[in-house]
Amino acid sequence: MSLHIHRLVIVGTGLIGGSLALALKQAGMVDEVVGLGRRRETLDQAKALGLIDVIAGSPAETGDADVVMLATPMAQMQSVLQQIAPHLGEHTIVTDAGSTKRDVIAAARELLGAKFSRFVPGHPIAGAESSGPQAARADLFIGRNVVLCPVAETDTAAAETVTALWQGTGAQVVRMDAARHDRIFAAVSHLPHLAAFALVDDLAARPEAEDFFRYAASGFRDFTRIAASHPEMWRDIALANREALLAELSAYMNKLGEIASALDKGDAAALEQVFSRASQARRNWGTK
Amino acid sequence: MSLHIHRLVIVGTGLIGGSLALALKQAGMVDEVVGLGRRRETLDQAKALGLIDVIAGSPAETGDADVVMLATPMAQMQSVLQQIAPHLGEHTIVTDAGSTKRDVIAAARELLGAKFSRFVPGHPIAGAESSGPQAARADLFIGRNVVLCPVAETDTAAAETVTALWQGTGAQVVRMDAARHDRIFAAVSHLPHLAAFALVDDLAARPEAEDFFRYAASGFRDFTRIAASHPEMWRDIALANREALLAELSAYMNKLGEIASALDKGDAAALEQVFSRASQARRNWGTK
């Protein structure tokens, strides 16, 4: 399928939205990119950087777009959907780049009404320690996974368009059920972030904090890197995926309790068993 | 202080012992490096790689050494101390490179008798995802911290010799109390390793494990890197530092419980507070 988009509206012109615009421009797949957002400064910066061609004056300007990409923080998804819903054209496809999917689907189903069939839920798996328009890169999605979670109502052609759009950036598109998506990312993304935040907050509050950071080495550096992530963004992701994340947190705390109990008893065999399984699994993954 | 060592015995010619030998040779600080160890294959490899000059036939050959460096896995420290104790010369200084200090000090105090005053407990903070003689590098310790934990009985000149030895490798030498050392490294090294082992073991055992690893991204990669570490080595470190590590595990589980409770209640402000403090602390550290 060869895709050409006349008018692409990007709501939220930061790392993800900006990189998508750059990649599609570089692929010659889009004529005009329109930026929409809350902060004029961000939009001006996105325009100056060549990420977008035009700044939309209001949500009404999404009306004649072929595709509207919602690349805003999770907390704004609902209000953006509300604002654009009345203006969306008959054939406009809406998609998103949010880190959780069940909550966005529920909001879109409620707010888009009959137009919900042209909403294609998506999640590009592209790391984002940096953020903002200046962090955008045309090659951000090359070789990355993009998960799409179409539901029963989703229009087949709309899902195919969004698939082709992401493939145009060099990404691999995978489809899966939204509940499965949310479970997987609770485990491999949301839980590790919480675990890293917890460790750093725990240590930073101690009287010995300065010593801790002074003697911490490369293992600590890697383990806690994600604790530098954006606090509000992760607050919103955690709340949006609360149910799956609580289950993961509980399983993780059980495993830590198991290790603490083995350590308390001096049970060397039990410790070695956990460490060996983990080490083997991590090495297998590392070489894939 | 200018140090020249005539005869250096290294017990355990792997990454740490081998790198120390290479660094001191490069600095012209040692005439002869003698390797001692359990496995003939490792010693042959260390000799072939030029890490050591001579392979010791037995622990008796430590007798006329200026310095004996114990760079074996933690679990072997006790038996090595036992084997070398009767042979140590009047002026031979013994030091170690173990990751925990109170347990090694207790073993040395018991096994070295009157010669305990010439035992200088040490810990080079140099990452060790790789291991074995082939991983040894002359520059491993440049700019790294080496912690020495002399006790009341420790001979001042012996501590100065070991200080000069490590400084000769390009390391910074810091002295601290052994209990403080063990607390600090329980927090910034041993706990993160256990936390990473726990997460990977938890996920690897699930029916969805393949999906988890398939969609895991760079954040997960960094967070779990240390879970690939050597299981037996970490079993021994955990047991050697059991008391301090149990306290850290407990504090960490409390913090995770606090986050789980805030998440369960949908308390956005509490989540943001933890994440913000952690993010700020990690960013501050990262730029130091």
PDB file of N, CA and C in Angstrom, chain B residues 96-186:
ATOM      1  N   ASP B  96      42.926  -7.237  50.160  1.00  0.00           N
ATOM      2  CA  ASP B  96      41.916  -7.954  49.370  1.00  0.00           C
ATOM      3  C   ASP B  96      41.124  -6.986  48.513  1.00  0.00           C
ATOM      4  N   ALA B  97      40.304  -7.552  47.634  1.00  0.00           N
ATOM      5  CA  ALA B  97      39.497  -6.750  46.714  1.00  0.00           C
ATOM      6  C   ALA B  97      38.032  -7.167  46.801  1.00  0.00           C
ATOM      7  N   GLY B  98      37.618  -7.638  47.974  1.00  0.00           N
ATOM      8  CA  GLY B  98      36.251  -8.144  48.137  1.00  0.00           C
ATOM      9  C   GLY B  98      35.207  -7.040  48.208  1.00  0.00           C
ATOM     10  N   SER B  99      33.982  -7.364  47.782  1.00  0.00           N
ATOM     11  CA  SER B  99      32.893  -6.384  47.703  1.00  0.00           C
ATOM     12  C   SER B  99      32.265  -6.053  49.044  1.00  0.00           C
ATOM     13  N   THR B 100      32.508  -6.870  50.061  1.00  0.00           N
ATOM     14  CA  THR B 100      32.022  -6.552  51.409  1.00  0.00           C
ATOM     15  C   THR B 100      33.229  -6.585  52.330  1.00  0.00           C
ATOM     16  N   LYS B 101      33.157  -5.872  53.423  1.00  0.00           N
ATOM     17  CA  LYS B 101      34.368  -5.720  54.225  1.00  0.00           C
ATOM     18  C   LYS B 101      34.295  -6.283  55.639  1.00  0.00           C
ATOM     19  N   ARG B 102      33.152  -6.202  56.296  1.00  0.00           N
ATOM     20  CA  ARG B 102      33.119  -6.674  57.680  1.00  0.00           C
ATOM     21  C   ARG B 102      33.407  -8.163  57.778  1.00  0.00           C
ATOM     22  N   ASP B 103      32.854  -8.933  56.820  1.00  0.00           N
ATOM     23  CA  ASP B 103      33.047 -10.383  56.885  1.00  0.00           C
ATOM     24  C   ASP B 103      34.499 -10.768  56.601  1.00  0.00           C
ATOM     25  N   VAL B 104      35.146 -10.087  55.649  1.00  0.00           N
ATOM     26  CA  VAL B 104      36.544 -10.412  55.334  1.00  0.00           C
ATOM     27  C   VAL B 104      37.439 -10.043  56.516  1.00  0.00           C
ATOM     28  N   ILE B 105      37.133  -8.903  57.135  1.00  0.00           N
ATOM     29  CA  ILE B 105      37.919  -8.476  58.294  1.00  0.00           C
ATOM     30  C   ILE B 105      37.797  -9.505  59.424  1.00  0.00           C
ATOM     31  N   ALA B 106      36.576  -9.977  59.656  1.00  0.00           N
ATOM     32  CA  ALA B 106      36.371 -10.968  60.726  1.00  0.00           C
ATOM     33  C   ALA B 106      37.153 -12.244  60.431  1.00  0.00           C
ATOM     34  N   ALA B 107      37.115 -12.686  59.174  1.00  0.00           N
ATOM     35  CA  ALA B 107      37.835 -13.908  58.800  1.00  0.00           C
ATOM     36  C   ALA B 107      39.343 -13.711  58.947  1.00  0.00           C
ATOM     37  N   ALA B 108      39.839 -12.562  58.488  1.00  0.00           N
ATOM     38  CA  ALA B 108      41.281 -12.300  58.561  1.00  0.00           C
ATOM     39  C   ALA B 108      41.747 -12.194  60.001  1.00  0.00           C
ATOM     40  N   ARG B 109      40.935 -11.538  60.828  1.00  0.00           N
ATOM     41  CA  ARG B 109      41.298 -11.393  62.247  1.00  0.00           C
ATOM     42  C   ARG B 109      41.438 -12.771  62.884  1.00  0.00           C
ATOM     43  N   GLU B 110      40.526 -13.665  62.546  1.00  0.00           N
ATOM     44  CA  GLU B 110      40.535 -14.999  63.133  1.00  0.00           C
ATOM     45  C   GLU B 110      41.697 -15.842  62.600  1.00  0.00           C
ATOM     46  N   LEU B 111      41.940 -15.747  61.287  1.00  0.00           N
ATOM     47  CA  LEU B 111      42.859 -16.694  60.657  1.00  0.00           C
ATOM     48  C   LEU B 111      44.303 -16.225  60.569  1.00  0.00           C
ATOM     49  N   LEU B 112      44.522 -14.923  60.610  1.00  0.00           N
ATOM     50  CA  LEU B 112      45.902 -14.438  60.447  1.00  0.00           C
ATOM     51  C   LEU B 112      46.630 -14.257  61.777  1.00  0.00           C
ATOM     52  N   GLY B 113      45.904 -14.274  62.868  1.00  0.00           N
ATOM     53  CA  GLY B 113      46.533 -14.151  64.184  1.00  0.00           C
ATOM     54  C   GLY B 113      47.336 -12.872  64.300  1.00  0.00           C
ATOM     55  N   ALA B 114      48.597 -12.997  64.715  1.00  0.00           N
ATOM     56  CA  ALA B 114      49.462 -11.831  64.927  1.00  0.00           C
ATOM     57  C   ALA B 114      49.734 -11.082  63.628  1.00  0.00           C
ATOM     58  N   LYS B 115      49.600 -11.785  62.510  1.00  0.00           N
ATOM     59  CA  LYS B 115      49.870 -11.141  61.216  1.00  0.00           C
ATOM     60  C   LYS B 115      48.696 -10.284  60.733  1.00  0.00           C
ATOM     61  N   PHE B 116      47.592 -10.266  61.497  1.00  0.00           N
ATOM     62  CA  PHE B 116      46.415  -9.489  61.107  1.00  0.00           C
ATOM     63  C   PHE B 116      46.721  -7.994  60.986  1.00  0.00           C
ATOM     64  N   SER B 117      47.730  -7.516  61.721  1.00  0.00           N
ATOM     65  CA  SER B 117      48.045  -6.075  61.643  1.00  0.00           C
ATOM     66  C   SER B 117      48.560  -5.679  60.258  1.00  0.00           C
ATOM     67  N   ARG B 118      49.023  -6.658  59.487  1.00  0.00           N
ATOM     68  CA  ARG B 118      49.482  -6.328  58.134  1.00  0.00           C
ATOM     69  C   ARG B 118      48.451  -6.710  57.069  1.00  0.00           C
ATOM     70  N   PHE B 119      47.193  -6.868  57.498  1.00  0.00           N
ATOM     71  CA  PHE B 119      46.088  -7.088  56.548  1.00  0.00           C
ATOM     72  C   PHE B 119      45.360  -5.765  56.341  1.00  0.00           C
ATOM     73  N   VAL B 120      45.275  -5.321  55.075  1.00  0.00           N
ATOM     74  CA  VAL B 120      44.613  -4.053  54.756  1.00  0.00           C
ATOM     75  C   VAL B 120      43.375  -4.339  53.908  1.00  0.00           C
ATOM     76  N   PRO B 121      42.174  -4.233  54.494  1.00  0.00           N
ATOM     77  CA  PRO B 121      40.944  -4.555  53.761  1.00  0.00           C
ATOM     78  C   PRO B 121      40.675  -3.504  52.679  1.00  0.00           C
ATOM     79  N   GLY B 122      40.355  -3.957  51.467  1.00  0.00           N
ATOM     80  CA  GLY B 122      40.121  -3.017  50.369  1.00  0.00           C
ATOM     81  C   GLY B 122      39.002  -3.432  49.436  1.00  0.00           C
ATOM     82  N   HIS B 123      38.510  -2.464  48.672  1.00  0.00           N
ATOM     83  CA  HIS B 123      37.450  -2.739  47.688  1.00  0.00           C
ATOM     84  C   HIS B 123      37.545  -1.765  46.526  1.00  0.00           C
ATOM     85  N   PRO B 124      38.092  -2.228  45.390  1.00  0.00           N
ATOM     86  CA  PRO B 124      38.106  -1.374  44.197  1.00  0.00           C
ATOM     87  C   PRO B 124      36.714  -1.330  43.581  1.00  0.00           C
ATOM     88  N   ILE B 125      36.198  -0.124  43.311  1.00  0.00           N
ATOM     89  CA  ILE B 125      34.855   0.018  42.744  1.00  0.00           C
ATOM     90  C   ILE B 125      34.986   0.034  41.224  1.00  0.00           C
ATOM     91  N   ALA B 126      35.101  -1.153  40.667  1.00  0.00           N
ATOM     92  CA  ALA B 126      35.264  -1.243  39.209  1.00  0.00           C
ATOM     93  C   ALA B 126      34.287  -2.288  38.694  1.00  0.00           C
ATOM     94  N   GLY B 127      33.397  -1.853  37.843  1.00  0.00           N
ATOM     95  CA  GLY B 127      32.335  -2.710  37.310  1.00  0.00           C
ATOM     96  C   GLY B 127      32.885  -4.002  36.738  1.00  0.00           C
ATOM     97  N   ALA B 128      32.111  -5.044  36.840  1.00  0.00           N
ATOM     98  CA  ALA B 128      32.609  -6.349  36.424  1.00  0.00           C
ATOM     99  C   ALA B 128      31.511  -7.189  35.792  1.00  0.00           C
ATOM    100  N   GLU B 129      30.941  -6.687  34.678  1.00  0.00           N
ATOM    101  CA  GLU B 129      29.999  -7.545  33.966  1.00  0.00           C
ATOM    102  C   GLU B 129      30.754  -8.661  33.266  1.00  0.00           C
ATOM    103  N   SER B 130      31.954  -8.335  32.792  1.00  0.00           N
ATOM    104  CA  SER B 130      32.800  -9.376  32.226  1.00  0.00           C
ATOM    105  C   SER B 130      33.710  -9.890  33.335  1.00  0.00           C
ATOM    106  N   SER B 131      34.272 -11.058  33.133  1.00  0.00           N
ATOM    107  CA  SER B 131      35.155 -11.616  34.157  1.00  0.00           C
ATOM    108  C   SER B 131      36.187 -12.514  33.501  1.00  0.00           C
ATOM    109  N   GLY B 132      37.153 -12.978  34.282  1.00  0.00           N
ATOM    110  CA  GLY B 132      38.193 -13.853  33.767  1.00  0.00           C
ATOM    111  C   GLY B 132      39.406 -13.087  33.301  1.00  0.00           C
ATOM    112  N   PRO B 133      40.546 -13.804  33.150  1.00  0.00           N
ATOM    113  CA  PRO B 133      41.816 -13.160  32.766  1.00  0.00           C
ATOM    114  C   PRO B 133      41.706 -12.382  31.449  1.00  0.00           C
ATOM    115  N   GLN B 134      40.944 -12.909  30.501  1.00  0.00           N
ATOM    116  CA  GLN B 134      40.881 -12.251  29.190  1.00  0.00           C
ATOM    117  C   GLN B 134      40.189 -10.891  29.250  1.00  0.00           C
ATOM    118  N   ALA B 135      39.461 -10.609  30.354  1.00  0.00           N
ATOM    119  CA  ALA B 135      38.784  -9.312  30.506  1.00  0.00           C
ATOM    120  C   ALA B 135      39.692  -8.262  31.156  1.00  0.00           C
ATOM    121  N   ALA B 136      40.858  -8.677  31.650  1.00  0.00           N
ATOM    122  CA  ALA B 136      41.755  -7.750  32.366  1.00  0.00           C
ATOM    123  C   ALA B 136      42.254  -6.631  31.450  1.00  0.00           C
ATOM    124  N   ARG B 137      42.342  -5.428  32.024  1.00  0.00           N
ATOM    125  CA  ARG B 137      42.785  -4.239  31.280  1.00  0.00           C
ATOM    126  C   ARG B 137      43.634  -3.361  32.185  1.00  0.00           C
ATOM    127  N   ALA B 138      44.727  -2.844  31.655  1.00  0.00           N
ATOM    128  CA  ALA B 138      45.624  -1.999  32.464  1.00  0.00           C
ATOM    129  C   ALA B 138      44.936  -0.724  32.936  1.00  0.00           C
ATOM    130  N   ASP B 139      43.901  -0.271  32.206  1.00  0.00           N
ATOM    131  CA  ASP B 139      43.267   1.009  32.563  1.00  0.00           C
ATOM    132  C   ASP B 139      41.978   0.848  33.373  1.00  0.00           C
ATOM    133  N   LEU B 140      41.721  -0.365  33.865  1.00  0.00           N
ATOM    134  CA  LEU B 140      40.434  -0.605  34.543  1.00  0.00           C
ATOM    135  C   LEU B 140      40.186   0.324  35.728  1.00  0.00           C
ATOM    136  N   PHE B 141      41.256   0.696  36.448  1.00  0.00           N
ATOM    137  CA  PHE B 141      41.055   1.433  37.706  1.00  0.00           C
ATOM    138  C   PHE B 141      41.259   2.943  37.576  1.00  0.00           C
ATOM    139  N   ILE B 142      41.624   3.396  36.386  1.00  0.00           N
ATOM    140  CA  ILE B 142      41.890   4.831  36.222  1.00  0.00           C
ATOM    141  C   ILE B 142      40.639   5.647  36.554  1.00  0.00           C
ATOM    142  N   GLY B 143      40.784   6.560  37.503  1.00  0.00           N
ATOM    143  CA  GLY B 143      39.670   7.422  37.892  1.00  0.00           C
ATOM    144  C   GLY B 143      38.632   6.756  38.782  1.00  0.00           C
ATOM    145  N   ARG B 144      38.807   5.460  39.074  1.00  0.00           N
ATOM    146  CA  ARG B 144      37.844   4.759  39.933  1.00  0.00           C
ATOM    147  C   ARG B 144      38.176   4.968  41.399  1.00  0.00           C
ATOM    148  N   ASN B 145      37.173   4.759  42.251  1.00  0.00           N
ATOM    149  CA  ASN B 145      37.407   4.793  43.685  1.00  0.00           C
ATOM    150  C   ASN B 145      37.860   3.430  44.177  1.00  0.00           C
ATOM    151  N   VAL B 146      38.836   3.426  45.066  1.00  0.00           N
ATOM    152  CA  VAL B 146      39.174   2.213  45.807  1.00  0.00           C
ATOM    153  C   VAL B 146      38.986   2.548  47.278  1.00  0.00           C
ATOM    154  N   VAL B 147      38.147   1.769  47.951  1.00  0.00           N
ATOM    155  CA  VAL B 147      37.886   2.029  49.365  1.00  0.00           C
ATOM    156  C   VAL B 147      38.771   1.126  50.207  1.00  0.00           C
ATOM    157  N   LEU B 148      39.516   1.714  51.140  1.00  0.00           N
ATOM    158  CA  LEU B 148      40.280   0.918  52.109  1.00  0.00           C
ATOM    159  C   LEU B 148      39.624   1.080  53.479  1.00  0.00           C
ATOM    160  N   CYS B 149      39.564  -0.010  54.217  1.00  0.00           N
ATOM    161  CA  CYS B 149      38.906   0.005  55.523  1.00  0.00           C
ATOM    162  C   CYS B 149      39.849  -0.497  56.618  1.00  0.00           C
ATOM    163  N   PRO B 150      40.968   0.200  56.856  1.00  0.00           N
ATOM    164  CA  PRO B 150      41.864  -0.240  57.926  1.00  0.00           C
ATOM    165  C   PRO B 150      41.144  -0.182  59.271  1.00  0.00           C
ATOM    166  N   VAL B 151      41.525  -1.093  60.169  1.00  0.00           N
ATOM    167  CA  VAL B 151      40.921  -1.118  61.511  1.00  0.00           C
ATOM    168  C   VAL B 151      41.961  -0.658  62.536  1.00  0.00           C
ATOM    169  N   ALA B 152      41.576  -0.661  63.793  1.00  0.00           N
ATOM    170  CA  ALA B 152      42.466  -0.141  64.838  1.00  0.00           C
ATOM    171  C   ALA B 152      43.826  -0.839  64.824  1.00  0.00           C
ATOM    172  N   GLU B 153      43.821  -2.157  64.594  1.00  0.00           N
ATOM    173  CA  GLU B 153      45.072  -2.915  64.633  1.00  0.00           C
ATOM    174  C   GLU B 153      45.937  -2.720  63.396  1.00  0.00           C
ATOM    175  N   THR B 154      45.398  -2.162  62.314  1.00  0.00           N
ATOM    176  CA  THR B 154      46.130  -2.145  61.051  1.00  0.00           C
ATOM    177  C   THR B 154      47.389  -1.279  61.119  1.00  0.00           C
ATOM    178  N   ASP B 155      48.479  -1.858  60.703  1.00  0.00           N
ATOM    179  CA  ASP B 155      49.768  -1.169  60.645  1.00  0.00           C
ATOM    180  C   ASP B 155      49.698   0.016  59.679  1.00  0.00           C
ATOM    181  N   THR B 156      50.150   1.176  60.140  1.00  0.00           N
ATOM    182  CA  THR B 156      50.060   2.391  59.328  1.00  0.00           C
ATOM    183  C   THR B 156      50.850   2.270  58.030  1.00  0.00           C
ATOM    184  N   ALA B 157      52.041   1.709  58.124  1.00  0.00           N
ATOM    185  CA  ALA B 157      52.876   1.589  56.930  1.00  0.00           C
ATOM    186  C   ALA B 157      52.251   0.628  55.920  1.00  0.00           C
ATOM    187  N   ALA B 158      51.616  -0.438  56.419  1.00  0.00           N
ATOM    188  CA  ALA B 158      50.961  -1.394  55.514  1.00  0.00           C
ATOM    189  C   ALA B 158      49.828  -0.702  54.758  1.00  0.00           C
ATOM    190  N   ALA B 159      49.038   0.098  55.472  1.00  0.00           N
ATOM    191  CA  ALA B 159      47.928   0.814  54.831  1.00  0.00           C
ATOM    192  C   ALA B 159      48.454   1.807  53.802  1.00  0.00           C
ATOM    193  N   GLU B 160      49.609   2.425  54.115  1.00  0.00           N
ATOM    194  CA  GLU B 160      50.185   3.385  53.168  1.00  0.00           C
ATOM    195  C   GLU B 160      50.703   2.687  51.907  1.00  0.00           C
ATOM    196  N   THR B 161      51.278   1.510  52.095  1.00  0.00           N
ATOM    197  CA  THR B 161      51.747   0.748  50.936  1.00  0.00           C
ATOM    198  C   THR B 161      50.591   0.385  50.004  1.00  0.00           C
ATOM    199  N   VAL B 162      49.497  -0.096  50.586  1.00  0.00           N
ATOM    200  CA  VAL B 162      48.353  -0.488  49.761  1.00  0.00           C
ATOM    201  C   VAL B 162      47.723   0.737  49.102  1.00  0.00           C
ATOM    202  N   THR B 163      47.732   1.861  49.808  1.00  0.00           N
ATOM    203  CA  THR B 163      47.243   3.114  49.218  1.00  0.00           C
ATOM    204  C   THR B 163      48.075   3.477  47.986  1.00  0.00           C
ATOM    205  N   ALA B 164      49.399   3.417  48.140  1.00  0.00           N
ATOM    206  CA  ALA B 164      50.293   3.770  47.026  1.00  0.00           C
ATOM    207  C   ALA B 164      50.139   2.799  45.858  1.00  0.00           C
ATOM    208  N   LEU B 165      49.930   1.514  46.200  1.00  0.00           N
ATOM    209  CA  LEU B 165      49.740   0.497  45.173  1.00  0.00           C
ATOM    210  C   LEU B 165      48.527   0.843  44.298  1.00  0.00           C
ATOM    211  N   TRP B 166      47.407   1.145  44.932  1.00  0.00           N
ATOM    212  CA  TRP B 166      46.201   1.465  44.152  1.00  0.00           C
ATOM    213  C   TRP B 166      46.349   2.794  43.417  1.00  0.00           C
ATOM    214  N   GLN B 167      46.990   3.765  44.060  1.00  0.00           N
ATOM    215  CA  GLN B 167      47.200   5.052  43.385  1.00  0.00           C
ATOM    216  C   GLN B 167      48.029   4.851  42.124  1.00  0.00           C
ATOM    217  N   GLY B 168      48.928   3.858  42.165  1.00  0.00           N
ATOM    218  CA  GLY B 168      49.759   3.563  40.998  1.00  0.00           C
ATOM    219  C   GLY B 168      48.955   3.068  39.801  1.00  0.00           C
ATOM    220  N   THR B 169      47.731   2.580  40.046  1.00  0.00           N
ATOM    221  CA  THR B 169      46.880   2.120  38.935  1.00  0.00           C
ATOM    222  C   THR B 169      46.037   3.255  38.365  1.00  0.00           C
ATOM    223  N   GLY B 170      46.128   4.438  38.996  1.00  0.00           N
ATOM    224  CA  GLY B 170      45.324   5.572  38.539  1.00  0.00           C
ATOM    225  C   GLY B 170      44.044   5.748  39.339  1.00  0.00           C
ATOM    226  N   ALA B 171      43.865   4.921  40.379  1.00  0.00           N
ATOM    227  CA  ALA B 171      42.644   5.006  41.183  1.00  0.00           C
ATOM    228  C   ALA B 171      42.761   6.078  42.261  1.00  0.00           C
ATOM    229  N   GLN B 172      41.592   6.513  42.770  1.00  0.00           N
ATOM    230  CA  GLN B 172      41.540   7.396  43.939  1.00  0.00           C
ATOM    231  C   GLN B 172      41.281   6.536  45.154  1.00  0.00           C
ATOM    232  N   VAL B 173      42.091   6.697  46.172  1.00  0.00           N
ATOM    233  CA  VAL B 173      41.912   5.873  47.368  1.00  0.00           C
ATOM    234  C   VAL B 173      41.170   6.660  48.446  1.00  0.00           C
ATOM    235  N   VAL B 174      40.142   6.034  48.996  1.00  0.00           N
ATOM    236  CA  VAL B 174      39.322   6.641  50.041  1.00  0.00           C
ATOM    237  C   VAL B 174      39.334   5.694  51.228  1.00  0.00           C
ATOM    238  N   ARG B 175      39.414   6.229  52.433  1.00  0.00           N
ATOM    239  CA  ARG B 175      39.348   5.353  53.605  1.00  0.00           C
ATOM    240  C   ARG B 175      38.019   5.531  54.313  1.00  0.00           C
ATOM    241  N   MET B 176      37.448   4.456  54.752  1.00  0.00           N
ATOM    242  CA  MET B 176      36.249   4.561  55.585  1.00  0.00           C
ATOM    243  C   MET B 176      36.092   3.335  56.467  1.00  0.00           C
ATOM    244  N   ASP B 177      35.258   3.513  57.466  1.00  0.00           N
ATOM    245  CA  ASP B 177      34.917   2.445  58.385  1.00  0.00           C
ATOM    246  C   ASP B 177      34.212   1.300  57.638  1.00  0.00           C
ATOM    247  N   ALA B 178      34.538   0.054  58.011  1.00  0.00           N
ATOM    248  CA  ALA B 178      33.988  -1.103  57.292  1.00  0.00           C
ATOM    249  C   ALA B 178      32.459  -1.175  57.360  1.00  0.00           C
ATOM    250  N   ALA B 179      31.898  -0.814  58.507  1.00  0.00           N
ATOM    251  CA  ALA B 179      30.433  -0.875  58.635  1.00  0.00           C
ATOM    252  C   ALA B 179      29.779   0.141  57.701  1.00  0.00           C
ATOM    253  N   ARG B 180      30.387   1.313  57.605  1.00  0.00           N
ATOM    254  CA  ARG B 180      29.849   2.343  56.719  1.00  0.00           C
ATOM    255  C   ARG B 180      29.979   1.877  55.258  1.00  0.00           C
ATOM    256  N   HIS B 181      31.142   1.303  54.937  1.00  0.00           N
ATOM    257  CA  HIS B 181      31.316   0.742  53.603  1.00  0.00           C
ATOM    258  C   HIS B 181      30.194  -0.245  53.271  1.00  0.00           C
ATOM    259  N   ASP B 182      29.946  -1.162  54.177  1.00  0.00           N
ATOM    260  CA  ASP B 182      28.963  -2.206  53.888  1.00  0.00           C
ATOM    261  C   ASP B 182      27.553  -1.637  53.757  1.00  0.00           C
ATOM    262  N   ARG B 183      27.227  -0.595  54.532  1.00  0.00           N
ATOM    263  CA  ARG B 183      25.917   0.052  54.408  1.00  0.00           C
ATOM    264  C   ARG B 183      25.779   0.741  53.058  1.00  0.00           C
ATOM    265  N   ILE B 184      26.818   1.496  52.693  1.00  0.00           N
ATOM    266  CA  ILE B 184      26.761   2.244  51.425  1.00  0.00           C
ATOM    267  C   ILE B 184      26.605   1.292  50.239  1.00  0.00           C
ATOM    268  N   PHE B 185      27.389   0.218  50.230  1.00  0.00           N
ATOM    269  CA  PHE B 185      27.329  -0.660  49.058  1.00  0.00           C
ATOM    270  C   PHE B 185      26.112  -1.575  49.072  1.00  0.00           C
ATOM    271  N   ALA B 186      25.547  -1.809  50.251  1.00  0.00           N
ATOM    272  CA  ALA B 186      24.249  -2.493  50.287  1.00  0.00           C
ATOM    273  C   ALA B 186      23.230  -1.645  49.518  1.00  0.00           C
TER     274      ALA B 186
END
